[in-house]
């Protein structure tokens, strides 16, 4: 599996020379290869969906489409995005909390194949809308496990969160669903943790979820066609070369599968993280209270992930030789450096006190693993700075977006 790490020459070719560099670069071919590698590792017959929220750019969706089973969406807007980028044939499944009647109308109008229900109210709304449309909508019930669940970076289930139907309430939910004549029960949905780096532990969690789904089906006489085991396969932002062992995960899960119940996954981060880089020019260097800071063209308004996770995002410094000014070029050498953005808030930090060799004004900071939950989760217009260039590499010809 590759890691997209653009070089100085490539960046110079892809960005405008007349303005400080600020760009997201995405390698769509490597992204497609990653999807193929992950899908190939899975047991035969398992569905591998891409969770659109990790990166919803139409070029990313189109690059992934030939290599995955389909798309997992969480809003009417994401449904329309997938249809616009990939067309009417793409398989789409929908989940997410806080459902409206309008969501369900859009789901029906755009041919979404299944809805993951997270509450009884959502079930009633979906039943009413499907009934009014004279159709029967296939559904899974999303479970919030009683816990405890293994540690990962984010926890959606096995804890007090807004997600899913709590385990103890599943019997009631199944009973209400029996009265919803415009919904058809097909199985259960679990997306319990995100960014789990422990492949064996993740397989054990999925095996326990499968066993629970089978037990409920047996006890209640349900036809269990499908179990969706969510996403959550991890990456390591502290070690960009580390990889989740998808093959070991699949091997550990294999003994728990049977021919009667289909399984599905819907991964986001592990699919899209590695093949995007965020490149920012160092505009200034300064020292306050004994600490060295680099001020970047860019920041958390483009790339909120490091501040959202309170981590130091991995980066490399690319030196650039050109210095057009007639004053001395400032530099920081062999010192811990904090990389801050251009926003007027002390929260605008992408990496803190990280040792660097040499950084000069005009060099580039290249943040790696910026393809998932990067641009898509950021508050782009806070302070109204120019947006980054976004460049999508595919084959020989980059797909360039018009500059800001
Ligand atoms: C976000 C999300 C995913 C994808 O999670 P990753 O950790 O990015 O793989 C899958 N399913 C649901 C319901 C989600 O909310």
Short mmCIF file of C-alpha atoms and ligand atoms in Angstrom, two decimals:
data_model
loop_
_atom_site.label_atom_id
_atom_site.label_comp_id
_atom_site.label_asym_id
_atom_site.label_seq_id
_atom_site.Cartn_x
_atom_site.Cartn_y
_atom_site.Cartn_z
CA UNK A 1 0.00 0.00 0.00
CA UNK A 2 1.36 3.35 -0.97
CA UNK A 3 1.60 6.71 0.77
CA UNK A 4 1.25 9.80 -1.40
CA UNK A 5 4.23 12.03 -0.72
CA UNK A 6 4.60 14.69 -3.41
CA UNK A 7 8.06 16.12 -4.11
CA UNK A 8 9.08 19.75 -4.53
CA UNK A 9 9.28 19.55 -8.33
CA UNK A 10 5.87 17.95 -8.63
CA UNK A 11 4.36 20.59 -6.36
CA UNK A 12 6.01 23.38 -8.38
CA UNK A 13 4.50 21.93 -11.56
CA UNK A 14 1.02 21.69 -10.07
CA UNK A 15 0.71 25.03 -8.28
CA UNK A 16 0.83 28.62 -9.47
CA UNK A 17 4.21 30.27 -9.17
CA UNK A 18 2.88 33.75 -8.52
CA UNK A 19 1.27 33.11 -5.13
CA UNK A 20 2.34 31.40 -1.90
CA UNK A 21 1.63 27.66 -2.16
CA UNK A 22 -1.51 26.33 -0.49
CA UNK A 23 -2.93 23.16 -2.02
CA UNK A 24 -4.50 19.80 -1.46
CA UNK A 25 -3.09 17.21 -3.85
CA UNK A 26 -4.81 13.86 -4.31
CA UNK A 27 -3.45 10.81 -6.12
CA UNK A 28 -6.56 9.16 -7.57
CA UNK A 29 -4.73 6.18 -9.09
CA UNK A 30 -3.17 5.21 -5.76
CA UNK A 31 -6.57 5.75 -4.12
CA UNK A 32 -8.12 3.26 -6.53
CA UNK A 33 -5.28 0.77 -5.87
CA UNK A 34 -5.92 1.09 -2.14
CA UNK A 35 -9.62 0.26 -2.61
CA UNK A 36 -8.69 -2.79 -4.69
CA UNK A 37 -6.19 -3.98 -2.06
CA UNK A 38 -8.69 -3.63 0.78
CA UNK A 39 -11.49 -5.29 -1.08
CA UNK A 40 -9.28 -8.16 -2.21
CA UNK A 41 -8.38 -8.90 1.41
CA UNK A 42 -12.04 -9.45 2.36
CA UNK A 43 -13.84 -12.80 2.47
CA UNK A 44 -15.52 -13.55 -0.88
CA UNK A 45 -19.04 -12.21 -1.07
CA UNK A 46 -18.58 -9.48 1.55
CA UNK A 47 -19.73 -6.02 0.46
CA UNK A 48 -17.21 -3.20 0.80
CA UNK A 49 -18.86 0.23 0.79
CA UNK A 50 -17.04 3.57 0.97
CA UNK A 51 -18.25 5.96 3.71
CA UNK A 52 -18.70 9.15 1.71
CA UNK A 53 -18.26 11.49 4.67
CA UNK A 54 -14.48 10.81 4.74
CA UNK A 55 -14.06 12.64 1.42
CA UNK A 56 -17.05 13.48 -0.74
CA UNK A 57 -15.27 15.05 -3.70
CA UNK A 58 -16.90 13.88 -6.96
CA UNK A 59 -13.50 12.94 -8.43
CA UNK A 60 -12.76 10.76 -5.41
CA UNK A 61 -16.18 9.09 -5.66
CA UNK A 62 -15.76 8.46 -9.40
CA UNK A 63 -12.23 7.04 -8.92
CA UNK A 64 -13.44 4.61 -6.25
CA UNK A 65 -16.68 3.53 -7.91
CA UNK A 66 -15.32 0.74 -10.15
CA UNK A 67 -13.48 -0.90 -7.24
CA UNK A 68 -16.02 -0.97 -4.39
CA UNK A 69 -19.50 -2.37 -3.80
CA UNK A 70 -21.06 1.06 -3.41
CA UNK A 71 -21.39 4.07 -1.14
CA UNK A 72 -22.57 4.64 2.42
CA UNK A 73 -24.18 8.06 2.84
CA UNK A 74 -25.62 9.93 5.81
CA UNK A 75 -27.53 12.82 4.24
CA UNK A 76 -29.73 13.73 1.28
CA UNK A 77 -26.85 15.89 0.03
CA UNK A 78 -24.49 12.91 -0.02
CA UNK A 79 -27.08 10.88 -1.95
CA UNK A 80 -27.24 13.58 -4.63
CA UNK A 81 -23.44 13.86 -4.72
CA UNK A 82 -23.00 10.15 -5.38
CA UNK A 83 -25.68 10.13 -8.08
CA UNK A 84 -24.17 13.21 -9.75
CA UNK A 85 -20.58 11.86 -9.60
CA UNK A 86 -21.16 8.19 -10.35
CA UNK A 87 -24.61 7.87 -11.94
CA UNK A 88 -27.76 5.85 -11.45
CA UNK A 89 -26.10 2.42 -11.22
CA UNK A 90 -24.09 3.04 -8.03
CA UNK A 91 -25.34 1.10 -5.03
CA UNK A 92 -26.07 3.37 -2.05
CA UNK A 93 -26.95 2.55 1.56
CA UNK A 94 -27.90 5.22 4.08
CA UNK A 95 -27.35 5.61 7.82
CA UNK A 96 -26.98 8.38 10.35
CA UNK A 97 -28.89 9.85 13.29
CA UNK A 98 -31.56 12.63 13.17
CA UNK A 99 -33.64 11.58 10.17
CA UNK A 100 -36.27 13.75 8.44
CA UNK A 101 -39.15 12.82 6.17
CA UNK A 102 -37.33 14.74 3.44
CA UNK A 103 -34.31 12.43 3.81
CA UNK A 104 -36.52 9.40 3.25
CA UNK A 105 -38.23 11.02 0.25
CA UNK A 106 -34.81 11.71 -1.29
CA UNK A 107 -33.67 8.15 -0.50
CA UNK A 108 -36.71 6.75 -2.34
CA UNK A 109 -36.44 9.17 -5.25
CA UNK A 110 -32.75 8.35 -5.83
CA UNK A 111 -32.98 4.56 -5.49
CA UNK A 112 -31.04 4.05 -2.24
CA UNK A 113 -31.17 0.33 -1.53
CA UNK A 114 -31.37 0.23 2.27
CA UNK A 115 -31.74 2.45 5.34
CA UNK A 116 -29.99 1.91 8.69
CA UNK A 117 -32.41 2.93 11.43
CA UNK A 118 -31.07 4.52 14.61
CA UNK A 119 -34.29 5.09 16.60
CA UNK A 120 -37.95 4.18 16.82
CA UNK A 121 -38.95 7.70 15.76
CA UNK A 122 -36.79 7.34 12.62
CA UNK A 123 -38.50 3.98 12.01
CA UNK A 124 -41.97 5.58 12.25
CA UNK A 125 -40.97 8.43 9.92
CA UNK A 126 -39.46 6.04 7.35
CA UNK A 127 -42.52 3.76 7.52
CA UNK A 128 -44.90 6.70 6.99
CA UNK A 129 -42.97 8.07 4.00
CA UNK A 130 -42.47 4.64 2.39
CA UNK A 131 -46.17 3.85 2.99
CA UNK A 132 -47.27 7.11 1.34
CA UNK A 133 -45.05 6.23 -1.64
CA UNK A 134 -46.61 2.74 -1.82
CA UNK A 135 -43.29 0.96 -1.43
CA UNK A 136 -41.50 -1.31 1.05
CA UNK A 137 -38.10 -0.10 2.23
CA UNK A 138 -35.42 -2.61 3.36
CA UNK A 139 -33.84 -1.63 6.70
CA UNK A 140 -31.17 -2.65 9.20
CA UNK A 141 -31.38 -1.75 12.89
CA UNK A 142 -28.25 0.02 14.14
CA UNK A 143 -27.21 -1.28 17.53
CA UNK A 144 -25.44 0.66 20.28
CA UNK A 145 -23.83 -2.19 22.24
CA UNK A 146 -24.15 -2.45 26.01
CA UNK A 147 -20.35 -2.55 26.06
CA UNK A 148 -17.62 -2.49 27.07
CA UNK A 149 -15.91 -2.33 23.67
CA UNK A 150 -12.21 -2.25 22.80
CA UNK A 151 -10.42 1.09 22.78
CA UNK A 152 -10.03 3.04 19.54
CA UNK A 153 -9.73 6.73 18.74
CA UNK A 154 -13.48 7.39 18.47
CA UNK A 155 -16.26 5.44 20.13
CA UNK A 156 -19.77 5.46 18.67
CA UNK A 157 -21.24 2.50 20.50
CA UNK A 158 -20.82 0.63 23.78
CA UNK A 159 -21.04 4.05 25.42
CA UNK A 160 -23.46 6.92 26.04
CA UNK A 161 -23.59 8.45 22.54
CA UNK A 162 -26.36 9.64 20.23
CA UNK A 163 -25.86 6.68 17.87
CA UNK A 164 -27.93 3.58 17.31
CA UNK A 165 -30.59 1.88 19.39
CA UNK A 166 -29.24 0.72 22.71
CA UNK A 167 -28.86 -3.02 23.07
CA UNK A 168 -31.48 -3.30 25.79
CA UNK A 169 -34.06 -1.56 23.57
CA UNK A 170 -33.53 -3.84 20.54
CA UNK A 171 -36.40 -6.21 21.47
CA UNK A 172 -38.83 -3.24 21.60
CA UNK A 173 -37.47 -1.91 18.31
CA UNK A 174 -37.94 -5.31 16.65
CA UNK A 175 -41.53 -5.42 17.95
CA UNK A 176 -42.35 -1.92 16.60
CA UNK A 177 -40.71 -2.81 13.30
CA UNK A 178 -43.11 -5.76 13.05
CA UNK A 179 -45.96 -3.21 12.89
CA UNK A 180 -44.28 -1.11 10.22
CA UNK A 181 -45.76 -2.63 7.08
CA UNK A 182 -43.77 -0.44 4.71
CA UNK A 183 -40.40 -1.46 6.17
CA UNK A 184 -38.72 -4.84 5.75
CA UNK A 185 -36.26 -6.05 8.39
CA UNK A 186 -33.08 -7.40 6.80
CA UNK A 187 -30.64 -7.41 9.70
CA UNK A 188 -28.48 -5.40 12.08
CA UNK A 189 -25.90 -2.67 11.71
CA UNK A 190 -22.88 -2.04 13.93
CA UNK A 191 -20.40 0.80 13.61
CA UNK A 192 -19.03 0.78 17.09
CA UNK A 193 -15.51 2.24 16.98
CA UNK A 194 -13.47 4.33 14.54
CA UNK A 195 -9.74 4.18 13.91
CA UNK A 196 -9.18 0.78 15.48
CA UNK A 197 -5.57 -0.23 14.79
CA UNK A 198 -5.89 -3.68 16.34
CA UNK A 199 -6.88 -6.00 13.47
CA UNK A 200 -7.32 -9.06 15.70
CA UNK A 201 -9.29 -7.05 18.27
CA UNK A 202 -11.48 -5.59 15.55
CA UNK A 203 -12.19 -9.08 14.19
CA UNK A 204 -13.13 -10.22 17.70
CA UNK A 205 -15.50 -7.25 18.06
CA UNK A 206 -17.11 -8.01 14.67
CA UNK A 207 -17.41 -11.72 15.57
CA UNK A 208 -19.18 -10.81 18.84
CA UNK A 209 -21.53 -8.48 16.93
CA UNK A 210 -22.33 -11.25 14.44
CA UNK A 211 -23.04 -13.68 17.28
CA UNK A 212 -25.36 -11.17 18.93
CA UNK A 213 -27.23 -10.56 15.66
CA UNK A 214 -27.68 -14.32 15.17
CA UNK A 215 -28.89 -14.78 18.74
CA UNK A 216 -31.53 -12.05 18.37
CA UNK A 217 -32.64 -13.48 15.03
CA UNK A 218 -32.96 -16.97 16.54
CA UNK A 219 -34.83 -15.78 19.63
CA UNK A 220 -37.27 -13.64 17.66
CA UNK A 221 -37.68 -15.74 14.54
CA UNK A 222 -36.19 -13.06 12.28
CA UNK A 223 -34.83 -13.67 8.80
CA UNK A 224 -31.26 -12.38 9.20
CA UNK A 225 -30.11 -11.64 5.67
CA UNK A 226 -27.41 -9.10 6.42
CA UNK A 227 -25.11 -7.77 9.09
CA UNK A 228 -23.31 -4.51 8.39
CA UNK A 229 -20.17 -4.34 10.52
CA UNK A 230 -19.46 -0.66 9.85
CA UNK A 231 -16.07 0.91 9.19
CA UNK A 232 -13.44 1.92 11.68
CA UNK A 233 -10.34 0.17 10.30
CA UNK A 234 -7.48 2.26 11.63
CA UNK A 235 -4.57 4.33 10.40
CA UNK A 236 -1.68 5.63 12.53
CA UNK A 237 -1.07 9.35 12.19
CA UNK A 238 2.08 8.96 14.31
CA UNK A 239 3.51 6.47 11.79
CA UNK A 240 2.42 7.06 8.17
CA UNK A 241 4.06 3.81 7.02
CA UNK A 242 2.08 1.61 9.42
CA UNK A 243 -0.86 -0.31 7.89
CA UNK A 244 -3.95 -2.01 9.36
CA UNK A 245 -3.55 -5.73 8.64
CA UNK A 246 -6.72 -6.24 6.58
CA UNK A 247 -5.67 -9.77 5.60
CA UNK A 248 -5.20 -10.80 9.26
CA UNK A 249 -8.56 -9.18 10.08
CA UNK A 250 -10.29 -11.18 7.33
CA UNK A 251 -8.58 -14.43 8.37
CA UNK A 252 -9.63 -13.97 11.99
CA UNK A 253 -13.22 -13.22 11.00
CA UNK A 254 -13.59 -16.04 8.45
CA UNK A 255 -14.52 -18.84 10.93
CA UNK A 256 -17.44 -16.70 12.16
CA UNK A 257 -19.10 -16.32 8.74
CA UNK A 258 -21.74 -18.52 7.16
CA UNK A 259 -23.39 -18.72 3.76
CA UNK A 260 -26.82 -17.61 5.00
CA UNK A 261 -25.99 -14.14 6.31
CA UNK A 262 -24.30 -11.58 4.08
CA UNK A 263 -21.80 -9.20 5.64
CA UNK A 264 -20.98 -5.63 4.73
CA UNK A 265 -18.32 -3.09 5.63
CA UNK A 266 -18.40 0.67 5.14
CA UNK A 267 -14.94 2.14 5.61
CA UNK A 268 -13.93 5.76 5.12
CA UNK A 269 -10.63 6.73 6.73
CA UNK A 270 -8.52 3.75 5.66
CA UNK A 271 -9.70 4.14 2.06
CA UNK A 272 -9.07 7.85 1.59
CA UNK A 273 -6.46 8.98 4.17
CA UNK A 274 -3.21 7.97 2.50
CA UNK A 275 -3.64 9.50 -0.94
CA UNK A 276 -4.10 13.16 -0.11
CA UNK A 277 -1.43 15.69 0.94
CA UNK A 278 -1.94 19.25 2.16
CA UNK A 279 0.89 21.56 1.16
CA UNK A 280 1.45 24.97 2.78
CA UNK A 281 4.18 27.53 2.25
CA UNK A 282 5.96 28.91 5.32
CA UNK A 283 5.10 32.62 5.28
CA UNK A 284 6.85 33.65 8.47
CA UNK A 285 8.95 32.38 11.37
CA UNK A 286 8.91 33.85 14.84
CA UNK A 287 9.67 33.19 18.46
CA UNK A 288 7.41 34.00 21.41
CA UNK A 289 7.98 33.03 25.03
CA UNK A 290 10.95 30.93 24.00
CA UNK A 291 9.09 28.82 21.41
CA UNK A 292 9.60 28.77 17.64
CA UNK A 293 6.58 29.11 15.32
CA UNK A 294 6.16 28.71 11.58
CA UNK A 295 3.19 30.62 10.15
CA UNK A 296 1.67 28.85 7.16
CA UNK A 297 -0.40 29.89 4.15
CA UNK A 298 -3.32 27.75 5.22
CA UNK A 299 -4.39 26.19 8.50
CA UNK A 300 -7.18 24.43 10.31
CA UNK A 301 -9.89 26.17 8.22
CA UNK A 302 -8.69 23.88 5.39
CA UNK A 303 -7.48 20.99 7.50
CA UNK A 304 -9.24 20.73 10.85
CA UNK A 305 -8.28 17.11 11.54
CA UNK A 306 -5.20 17.75 13.75
CA UNK A 307 -7.04 20.25 15.93
CA UNK A 308 -10.15 18.05 16.07
CA UNK A 309 -8.05 15.10 17.25
CA UNK A 310 -5.56 17.23 19.23
CA UNK A 311 -2.64 15.47 17.56
CA UNK A 312 0.54 16.55 15.79
CA UNK A 313 -0.17 15.82 12.18
CA UNK A 314 2.67 14.09 10.30
CA UNK A 315 4.53 16.38 7.91
CA UNK A 316 7.76 16.77 6.00
CA UNK A 317 9.54 20.03 5.21
CA UNK A 318 10.47 20.49 1.55
CA UNK A 319 13.25 23.04 1.08
CA UNK A 320 12.97 25.57 -1.74
CA UNK A 321 16.01 27.50 -2.82
CA UNK A 322 14.47 30.57 -4.37
CA UNK A 323 14.55 33.71 -2.18
CA UNK A 324 13.48 36.79 -4.15
CA UNK A 325 13.95 39.37 -1.38
CA UNK A 326 16.87 41.72 -0.73
CA UNK A 327 16.90 41.01 3.01
CA UNK A 328 18.35 37.99 4.87
CA UNK A 329 16.29 34.79 4.78
CA UNK A 330 15.11 33.83 8.30
CA UNK A 331 15.46 30.18 9.37
CA UNK A 332 14.99 27.87 12.34
CA UNK A 333 17.55 25.07 12.75
CA UNK A 334 17.41 21.95 14.95
CA UNK A 335 14.67 23.13 17.22
CA UNK A 336 11.14 22.09 18.18
CA UNK A 337 8.78 23.96 15.89
CA UNK A 338 5.06 24.66 16.08
CA UNK A 339 3.26 24.82 12.73
CA UNK A 340 0.45 27.36 12.97
CA UNK A 341 -2.00 28.57 10.34
CA UNK A 342 -3.16 32.00 9.25
CA UNK A 343 -6.24 32.22 11.50
CA UNK A 344 -6.56 34.68 14.40
CA UNK A 345 -7.01 31.98 17.02
CA UNK A 346 -4.48 30.03 19.11
CA UNK A 347 -6.37 26.85 18.12
CA UNK A 348 -5.02 27.11 14.59
CA UNK A 349 -2.13 24.68 15.13
CA UNK A 350 -1.38 21.62 12.98
CA UNK A 351 1.64 20.26 14.87
CA UNK A 352 3.19 21.43 18.12
CA UNK A 353 6.84 21.46 19.29
CA UNK A 354 7.98 18.95 16.68
CA UNK A 355 11.78 18.73 16.18
CA UNK A 356 12.83 19.83 12.68
CA UNK A 357 16.21 20.06 11.00
CA UNK A 358 16.00 23.35 9.13
CA UNK A 359 13.04 25.44 8.05
CA UNK A 360 13.28 28.72 6.16
CA UNK A 361 10.61 31.18 5.13
CA UNK A 362 9.51 30.07 1.66
CA UNK A 363 9.96 26.33 2.35
CA UNK A 364 6.94 24.01 2.16
CA UNK A 365 5.26 22.01 4.91
CA UNK A 366 3.67 18.88 3.41
CA UNK A 367 1.08 17.25 5.66
CA UNK A 368 0.74 13.57 4.79
CA UNK A 369 -2.37 11.37 5.22
CA UNK A 370 -4.64 14.34 4.57
CA UNK A 371 -7.09 12.64 2.19
CA UNK A 372 -9.78 11.65 4.71
CA UNK A 373 -11.65 13.95 7.12
CA UNK A 374 -9.45 16.87 5.97
CA UNK A 375 -10.96 19.53 3.70
CA UNK A 376 -14.37 17.88 4.19
CA UNK A 377 -14.61 18.52 7.93
CA UNK A 378 -13.17 22.06 7.91
CA UNK A 379 -14.72 25.51 8.31
CA UNK A 380 -13.52 26.91 4.98
CA UNK A 381 -14.79 30.46 5.22
CA UNK A 382 -13.85 31.31 8.78
CA UNK A 383 -11.82 34.54 8.28
CA UNK A 384 -12.36 34.46 4.50
CA UNK A 385 -8.81 33.52 3.50
CA UNK A 386 -8.40 32.20 -0.04
CA UNK A 387 -9.26 28.52 -0.43
CA UNK A 388 -6.45 26.10 -1.28
CA UNK A 389 -5.94 24.83 -4.81
CA UNK A 390 -7.24 21.32 -5.08
CA UNK A 391 -5.48 19.11 -7.59
CA UNK A 392 -6.50 15.56 -8.50
CA UNK A 393 -3.83 13.46 -10.16
CA UNK A 394 -4.93 10.69 -12.48
CA UNK A 395 -2.79 9.06 -15.17
CA UNK A 396 -0.56 11.69 -16.70
CA UNK A 397 -2.99 14.60 -16.71
CA UNK A 398 -3.83 16.33 -13.45
CA UNK A 399 -7.44 17.51 -13.09
CA UNK A 400 -6.94 21.07 -11.95
CA UNK A 401 -9.52 23.16 -10.22
CA UNK A 402 -9.53 26.84 -11.17
CA UNK A 403 -7.39 28.77 -8.70
CA UNK A 404 -8.95 30.89 -5.96
C1 LIG B 1 -18.12 7.56 9.78
C2 LIG B 1 -18.84 6.28 9.61
C3 LIG B 1 -18.23 5.22 8.92
C4 LIG B 1 -16.80 5.27 8.43
O1 LIG B 1 -15.92 5.24 9.51
P1 LIG B 1 -14.33 5.16 9.31
O2 LIG B 1 -13.82 5.15 10.70
O3 LIG B 1 -13.93 6.36 8.54
O4 LIG B 1 -14.03 3.90 8.56
C5 LIG B 1 -18.97 4.07 8.72
N1 LIG B 1 -20.25 3.97 9.17
C6 LIG B 1 -20.85 4.97 9.84
C7 LIG B 1 -22.24 4.79 10.31
C8 LIG B 1 -20.17 6.15 10.09
O5 LIG B 1 -20.76 7.13 10.77
#
